[in-house]
GROMACS .gro file of C-alpha atoms in nm:
model
  321
    1MET     CA    1 -21.316  -3.623   1.864
    2SER     CA    2 -21.395  -3.677   2.159
    3GLY     CA    3 -21.241  -4.052   2.199
    4LEU     CA    4 -20.919  -3.894   2.043
    5LEU     CA    5 -20.891  -3.605   2.301
    6ALA     CA    6 -20.954  -3.842   2.521
    7LEU     CA    7 -20.632  -4.059   2.356
    8LEU     CA    8 -20.375  -3.778   2.359
    9ASP     CA    9 -20.492  -3.671   2.688
   10ASP     CA   10 -20.388  -4.011   2.766
   11VAL     CA   11 -20.015  -4.020   2.636
   12ALA     CA   12 -20.017  -3.615   2.785
   13GLY     CA   13 -20.009  -3.815   3.089
   14ILE     CA   14 -19.811  -4.111   2.953
   15ALA     CA   15 -19.538  -3.850   2.881
   16LYS     CA   16 -19.604  -3.685   3.193
   17VAL     CA   17 -19.527  -4.053   3.405
   18ALA     CA   18 -19.271  -4.050   3.172
   19ALA     CA   19 -19.078  -3.807   3.242
   20ALA     CA   20 -19.101  -3.775   3.646
   21SER     CA   21 -18.927  -4.115   3.613
   22VAL     CA   22 -18.624  -3.964   3.342
   23ASP     CA   23 -18.548  -3.710   3.633
   24ASP     CA   24 -18.637  -3.986   3.920
   25ILE     CA   25 -18.381  -4.215   3.720
   26ALA     CA   26 -18.155  -3.950   3.683
   27GLY     CA   27 -18.152  -3.830   3.996
   28GLN     CA   28 -18.131  -4.100   4.167
   29ALA     CA   29 -17.830  -4.223   3.975
   30ALA     CA   30 -17.655  -3.837   4.038
   31LYS     CA   31 -17.680  -3.977   4.390
   32ALA     CA   32 -17.550  -4.249   4.387
   33GLY     CA   33 -17.236  -4.226   4.139
   34ALA     CA   34 -17.181  -3.952   4.402
   35LYS     CA   35 -17.214  -4.221   4.680
   36ALA     CA   36 -16.898  -4.386   4.466
   37ALA     CA   37 -16.701  -4.078   4.473
   38GLY     CA   38 -16.381  -4.279   4.643
   39ALA     CA   39 -16.411  -4.531   4.455
   40VAL     CA   40 -16.439  -4.353   4.116
   41ILE     CA   41 -16.166  -4.102   4.217
   42ASP     CA   42 -15.926  -4.451   4.212
   43ASP     CA   43 -16.017  -4.562   3.918
   44ALA     CA   44 -15.929  -4.195   3.787
   45ALA     CA   45 -15.622  -4.235   3.989
   46VAL     CA   46 -15.502  -4.598   3.895
   47THR     CA   47 -15.571  -4.637   3.524
   48PRO     CA   48 -15.343  -4.424   3.381
   49LYS     CA   49 -15.046  -4.612   3.534
   50TYR     CA   50 -15.120  -4.919   3.297
   51LEU     CA   51 -15.030  -4.671   2.934
   52THR     CA   52 -14.736  -4.628   3.087
   53GLY     CA   53 -14.434  -4.746   2.838
   54PHE     CA   54 -14.674  -4.699   2.504
   55GLU     CA   55 -14.596  -4.481   2.215
   56PRO     CA   56 -14.864  -4.243   2.213
   57ALA     CA   57 -14.979  -4.274   1.924
   58ARG     CA   58 -15.170  -4.636   2.170
   59GLU     CA   59 -15.285  -4.419   2.463
   60LEU     CA   60 -15.611  -4.354   2.348
   61PRO     CA   61 -15.706  -4.713   2.117
   62ILE     CA   62 -15.557  -4.827   2.457
   63VAL     CA   63 -15.831  -4.598   2.639
   64TRP     CA   64 -16.078  -4.693   2.404
   65ARG     CA   65 -16.014  -5.143   2.482
   66ILE     CA   66 -16.013  -5.041   2.875
   67ALA     CA   67 -16.379  -4.844   2.883
   68ARG     CA   68 -16.475  -5.107   2.668
   69GLY     CA   69 -16.415  -5.340   2.940
   70SER     CA   70 -16.550  -5.162   3.175
   71LEU     CA   71 -16.862  -5.118   3.015
   72ILE     CA   72 -16.921  -5.519   2.965
   73ASN     CA   73 -16.850  -5.578   3.364
   74LYS     CA   74 -17.057  -5.334   3.484
   75LEU     CA   75 -17.349  -5.417   3.237
   76VAL     CA   76 -17.336  -5.742   3.075
   77PHE     CA   77 -17.186  -5.916   3.469
   78LEU     CA   78 -17.231  -5.583   3.755
   79LEU     CA   79 -17.538  -5.518   3.695
   80PRO     CA   80 -17.721  -5.867   3.703
   81ALA     CA   81 -17.658  -5.966   3.946
   82GLY     CA   82 -17.687  -5.601   4.119
   83LEU     CA   83 -18.096  -5.678   4.018
   84ALA     CA   84 -18.076  -6.005   4.129
   85LEU     CA   85 -17.932  -5.940   4.472
   86SER     CA   86 -18.175  -5.610   4.494
   87ALA     CA   87 -18.477  -5.909   4.398
   88PHE     CA   88 -18.396  -6.220   4.542
   89ALA     CA   89 -18.127  -6.144   4.858
   90PRO     CA   90 -18.137  -5.740   4.967
   91TRP     CA   91 -17.964  -5.868   5.287
   92LEU     CA   92 -17.675  -5.963   5.137
   93ILE     CA   93 -17.612  -5.583   4.989
   94ALA     CA   94 -17.469  -5.448   5.300
   95PRO     CA   95 -17.223  -5.653   5.414
   96LEU     CA   96 -17.097  -5.699   5.055
   97LEU     CA   97 -17.050  -5.290   5.005
   98MET     CA   98 -16.897  -5.361   5.338
   99LEU     CA   99 -16.691  -5.585   5.159
  100GLY     CA  100 -16.589  -5.320   4.903
  101GLY     CA  101 -16.532  -5.054   5.224
  102ALA     CA  102 -16.223  -5.289   5.321
  103TYR     CA  103 -16.125  -5.299   5.002
  104LEU     CA  104 -16.098  -4.932   4.959
  105CYS     CA  105 -15.984  -4.933   5.281
  106PHE     CA  106 -15.628  -5.220   5.196
  107GLU     CA  107 -15.617  -4.976   4.841
  108GLY     CA  108 -15.556  -4.647   5.007
  109ALA     CA  109 -15.300  -4.737   5.315
  110GLU     CA  110 -15.087  -5.033   5.087
  111LYS     CA  111 -15.043  -4.702   4.854
  112ILE     CA  112 -14.948  -4.534   5.176
  113ALA     CA  113 -14.754  -4.841   5.324
  114HIS     CA  114 -14.589  -4.789   4.943
  115ALA     CA  115 -14.471  -4.409   4.923
  116LEU     CA  116 -14.315  -4.452   5.271
  117GLY     CA  117 -14.099  -4.763   5.123
  118PHE     CA  118 -14.264  -5.055   5.324
  119GLY     CA  119 -14.368  -5.338   5.096
  120ALA     CA  120 -14.323  -5.407   4.726
  121ASP     CA  121 -14.595  -5.262   4.474
  122HIS     CA  122 -14.795  -5.583   4.360
  123GLY     CA  123 -14.958  -5.317   4.066
  124GLY     CA  124 -15.300  -5.458   4.123
  125PRO     CA  125 -15.358  -5.816   3.977
  126ASP     CA  126 -15.270  -5.769   3.660
  127GLY     CA  127 -14.996  -6.054   3.655
  128SER     CA  128 -14.650  -6.065   3.552
  129HIS     CA  129 -14.522  -5.864   3.218
  130LEU     CA  130 -14.154  -6.031   3.114
  131ASN     CA  131 -14.276  -6.066   2.791
  132THR     CA  132 -14.137  -5.764   2.584
  133ASP     CA  133 -14.290  -5.798   2.298
  134PRO     CA  134 -14.549  -5.508   2.204
  135ALA     CA  135 -14.812  -5.640   2.106
  136HIS     CA  136 -14.835  -5.937   2.361
  137LEU     CA  137 -14.728  -5.667   2.673
  138GLU     CA  138 -15.065  -5.405   2.565
  139GLU     CA  139 -15.328  -5.732   2.588
  140GLU     CA  140 -15.131  -5.800   2.881
  141LYS     CA  141 -15.196  -5.516   3.017
  142ILE     CA  142 -15.544  -5.459   2.844
  143LYS     CA  143 -15.632  -5.750   3.044
  144GLY     CA  144 -15.504  -5.637   3.429
  145ALA     CA  145 -15.676  -5.286   3.379
  146ILE     CA  146 -15.976  -5.534   3.264
  147LYS     CA  147 -15.951  -5.684   3.580
  148THR     CA  148 -15.907  -5.408   3.767
  149ASP     CA  149 -16.159  -5.240   3.691
  150PHE     CA  150 -16.405  -5.503   3.756
  151ILE     CA  151 -16.298  -5.573   4.130
  152LEU     CA  152 -16.347  -5.092   4.126
  153SER     CA  153 -16.690  -5.150   3.897
  154ALA     CA  154 -16.865  -5.425   4.190
  155GLU     CA  155 -16.790  -5.168   4.392
  156ILE     CA  156 -16.880  -4.894   4.231
  157MET     CA  157 -17.244  -5.055   4.151
  158THR     CA  158 -17.305  -5.192   4.505
  159ILE     CA  159 -17.271  -4.869   4.651
  160ALA     CA  160 -17.460  -4.728   4.372
  161LEU     CA  161 -17.734  -5.007   4.473
  162SER     CA  162 -17.768  -4.909   4.816
  163ALA     CA  163 -17.810  -4.541   4.721
  164ILE     CA  164 -18.092  -4.590   4.538
  165PRO     CA  165 -18.452  -4.616   4.714
  166THR     CA  166 -18.706  -4.901   4.652
  167SER     CA  167 -18.861  -4.842   4.300
  168THR     CA  168 -18.997  -5.115   4.030
  169PHE     CA  169 -18.727  -5.327   3.869
  170TRP     CA  170 -18.735  -5.121   3.547
  171ILE     CA  171 -18.668  -4.782   3.744
  172GLU     CA  172 -18.395  -4.995   3.957
  173ALA     CA  173 -18.150  -5.122   3.597
  174ALA     CA  174 -18.207  -4.807   3.473
  175THR     CA  175 -18.066  -4.615   3.735
  176LEU     CA  176 -17.768  -4.875   3.777
  177ALA     CA  177 -17.754  -4.854   3.337
  178THR     CA  178 -17.767  -4.466   3.382
  179VAL     CA  179 -17.441  -4.469   3.626
  180ALA     CA  180 -17.165  -4.750   3.482
  181VAL     CA  181 -17.260  -4.549   3.140
  182GLY     CA  182 -17.230  -4.210   3.329
  183ILE     CA  183 -16.884  -4.305   3.579
  184THR     CA  184 -16.767  -4.539   3.288
  185LEU     CA  185 -16.748  -4.237   3.012
  186ALA     CA  186 -16.615  -4.020   3.329
  187VAL     CA  187 -16.376  -4.140   3.471
  188TYR     CA  188 -16.264  -4.292   3.104
  189GLY     CA  189 -16.298  -3.936   2.920
  190ALA     CA  190 -16.070  -3.774   3.261
  191VAL     CA  191 -15.857  -4.066   3.163
  192ALA     CA  192 -15.769  -3.978   2.786
  193LEU     CA  193 -15.755  -3.654   2.880
  194ILE     CA  194 -15.460  -3.679   3.125
  195VAL     CA  195 -15.256  -3.874   2.923
  196LYS     CA  196 -15.281  -3.645   2.614
  197ALA     CA  197 -15.230  -3.301   2.887
  198ASP     CA  198 -14.870  -3.407   2.829
  199ASP     CA  199 -14.835  -3.438   2.478
  200LEU     CA  200 -15.108  -3.170   2.406
  201GLY     CA  201 -14.832  -2.909   2.643
  202LEU     CA  202 -14.574  -3.049   2.396
  203LEU     CA  203 -14.764  -2.921   2.088
  204MET     CA  204 -14.837  -2.621   2.251
  205ALA     CA  205 -14.487  -2.545   2.327
  206ALA     CA  206 -14.335  -2.602   1.977
  207LYS     CA  207 -14.597  -2.528   1.754
  208GLY     CA  208 -14.818  -2.211   1.973
  209ARG     CA  209 -14.780  -1.931   1.773
  210LEU     CA  210 -14.792  -1.653   2.033
  211GLY     CA  211 -14.576  -1.666   2.356
  212LEU     CA  212 -14.827  -1.737   2.602
  213THR     CA  213 -15.021  -2.017   2.374
  214ARG     CA  214 -14.623  -2.151   2.484
  215ALA     CA  215 -14.556  -2.080   2.756
  216VAL     CA  216 -14.857  -2.237   2.834
  217GLY     CA  217 -14.780  -2.562   2.666
  218ARG     CA  218 -14.488  -2.541   2.858
  219GLY     CA  219 -14.658  -2.552   3.233
  220ILE     CA  220 -14.886  -2.822   3.142
  221VAL     CA  221 -14.539  -3.044   3.068
  222ALA     CA  222 -14.376  -2.935   3.361
  223ALA     CA  223 -14.742  -2.910   3.630
  224MET     CA  224 -14.786  -3.320   3.440
  225PRO     CA  225 -14.593  -3.525   3.653
  226THR     CA  226 -14.710  -3.310   4.026
  227PHE     CA  227 -15.072  -3.277   3.886
  228MET     CA  228 -15.030  -3.696   3.869
  229LYS     CA  229 -14.844  -3.707   4.251
  230LEU     CA  230 -15.174  -3.499   4.356
  231LEU     CA  231 -15.467  -3.702   4.212
  232MET     CA  232 -15.282  -4.014   4.322
  233ILE     CA  233 -15.291  -3.840   4.717
  234VAL     CA  234 -15.658  -3.685   4.703
  235GLY     CA  235 -15.752  -4.114   4.558
  236THR     CA  236 -15.621  -4.247   4.812
  237ALA     CA  237 -15.737  -3.996   5.056
  238ALA     CA  238 -16.168  -4.117   4.874
  239MET     CA  239 -16.062  -4.435   4.975
  240LEU     CA  240 -15.977  -4.477   5.309
  241TRP     CA  241 -16.282  -4.219   5.391
  242VAL     CA  242 -16.580  -4.381   5.157
  243GLY     CA  243 -16.400  -4.670   5.272
  244GLY     CA  244 -16.409  -4.614   5.670
  245SER     CA  245 -16.760  -4.469   5.585
  246ILE     CA  246 -16.939  -4.749   5.405
  247ILE     CA  247 -16.799  -4.997   5.725
  248VAL     CA  248 -16.907  -4.752   5.991
  249HIS     CA  249 -17.243  -4.730   5.841
  250GLY     CA  250 -17.208  -5.079   5.799
  251LEU     CA  251 -17.199  -5.139   6.124
  252ALA     CA  252 -17.483  -4.944   6.229
  253GLU     CA  253 -17.742  -5.155   6.028
  254MET     CA  254 -17.594  -5.440   6.186
  255GLY     CA  255 -17.694  -5.325   6.474
  256TRP     CA  256 -17.385  -5.212   6.649
  257HIS     CA  257 -17.395  -4.787   6.663
  258ALA     CA  258 -17.107  -4.733   6.876
  259PRO     CA  259 -16.911  -4.613   6.581
  260GLU     CA  260 -17.148  -4.440   6.430
  261GLU     CA  261 -17.237  -4.205   6.712
  262VAL     CA  262 -16.882  -4.171   6.850
  263ILE     CA  263 -16.766  -4.077   6.516
  264HIS     CA  264 -17.094  -3.790   6.473
  265HIS     CA  265 -17.035  -3.702   6.848
  266TYR     CA  266 -16.629  -3.590   6.804
  267ALA     CA  267 -16.749  -3.431   6.493
  268VAL     CA  268 -17.047  -3.183   6.567
  269ALA     CA  269 -16.813  -3.096   6.866
  270LEU     CA  270 -16.570  -2.995   6.594
  271ALA     CA  271 -16.774  -2.812   6.434
  272ASN     CA  272 -16.894  -2.604   6.771
  273LEU     CA  273 -16.541  -2.490   6.798
  274GLY     CA  274 -16.626  -2.272   6.466
  275PRO     CA  275 -16.871  -1.989   6.382
  276ASP     CA  276 -17.210  -2.085   6.306
  277THR     CA  277 -17.143  -2.012   5.947
  278TRP     CA  278 -16.851  -2.277   5.913
  279ARG     CA  279 -17.040  -2.539   6.124
  280GLY     CA  280 -17.213  -2.770   5.921
  281ALA     CA  281 -16.900  -2.749   5.695
  282LEU     CA  282 -16.638  -2.837   6.020
  283GLU     CA  283 -16.871  -3.164   6.090
  284TRP     CA  284 -16.889  -3.330   5.750
  285SER     CA  285 -16.490  -3.328   5.726
  286GLY     CA  286 -16.467  -3.374   6.111
  287LYS     CA  287 -16.692  -3.715   6.006
  288ALA     CA  288 -16.486  -3.743   5.705
  289ALA     CA  289 -16.165  -3.724   5.847
  290LEU     CA  290 -16.249  -4.010   6.147
  291ASP     CA  291 -16.347  -4.194   5.859
  292GLY     CA  292 -16.034  -4.196   5.714
  293ILE     CA  293 -15.846  -4.266   6.043
  294LEU     CA  294 -16.103  -4.547   6.071
  295GLY     CA  295 -16.088  -4.666   5.805
  296LEU     CA  296 -15.672  -4.622   5.756
  297ALA     CA  297 -15.605  -4.861   6.086
  298LEU     CA  298 -15.852  -5.100   5.917
  299GLY     CA  299 -15.655  -5.122   5.604
  300VAL     CA  300 -15.314  -5.132   5.792
  301VAL     CA  301 -15.474  -5.429   5.951
  302LEU     CA  302 -15.571  -5.601   5.624
  303ILE     CA  303 -15.245  -5.495   5.476
  304PRO     CA  304 -15.080  -5.910   5.542
  305ILE     CA  305 -15.443  -6.086   5.497
  306GLY     CA  306 -15.443  -5.899   5.091
  307THR     CA  307 -15.069  -5.994   5.012
  308LYS     CA  308 -15.001  -6.302   5.176
  309LEU     CA  309 -15.311  -6.471   5.134
  310ILE     CA  310 -15.571  -6.334   4.871
  311ALA     CA  311 -15.317  -6.143   4.517
  312PRO     CA  312 -15.124  -6.497   4.558
  313LEU     CA  313 -15.459  -6.645   4.529
  314TRP     CA  314 -15.546  -6.430   4.310
  315HIS     CA  315 -15.286  -6.521   4.045
  316ARG     CA  316 -15.305  -6.848   4.038
  317VAL     CA  317 -15.707  -6.816   3.984
  318PHE     CA  318 -15.631  -6.492   3.740
  319ASN     CA  319 -15.287  -6.552   3.544
  320ARG     CA  320 -15.329  -6.908   3.561
  321GLY     CA  321 -15.089  -7.047   3.164
   0.00000   0.00000   0.00000
């Protein structure tokens, strides 16, 4: 009996450790996912464009196939690569993170340039769409979306990896896997809701029994174009803010603290102009705005490099045949 009680006590101890580990994984995954907000919003904002021109019945199957490709990107390719970096070359994480931040800045600045009428929208590295066969076009769009997702997923996983405190191999692996699955479900669940919202609105407007139901349906249909534009604006702002923040933090880690100190100084000065109850929010807003301005400036510099050099090279390598 004493042996059985000792065994049960050991099992209870193991269960407590396991529960604590699960809590740690969930907490670290939530923090790491929050750090990747800019890339996540960009992913949700970019993906719906790949569904343009398809029959409503094909939208959800296409979203599912892109989501499955995104999970493969994260779990099969990027998760092992991230763990290898953490174990054997942790010094590479900060430069890679800054490279992802620079890409966010480039994408954000390019979107603003297109909105102002400068340049041609290359639509991401998804190849040409000259073939009008629906099945071929669907395959082409899905492949293009998965390629674009790989870039965004690499940013998300690198940002998440940098936000995870040093721990055991299995805790890091479980945390990254949780981030990968959670963010993929969140992004593509949101995409599915977005692309089907107008269909839901039409159904409510046409078949709603109550006048209020029909009115809400018409409101959803009317609001979706504005919502999509707002989503793009929020996504662009988030890209510039997060990208600029990553660059500033990376420079500080590499020994150049001046940009971080200057931004912190002006953010605190802005916070001191308002009441004490708003000081934290004002300081955060000031820092985010200055990070975004820096991100925009860097992105403008990177536009000719990205469009004239990197994008043509990408198309040549990944769109042969």
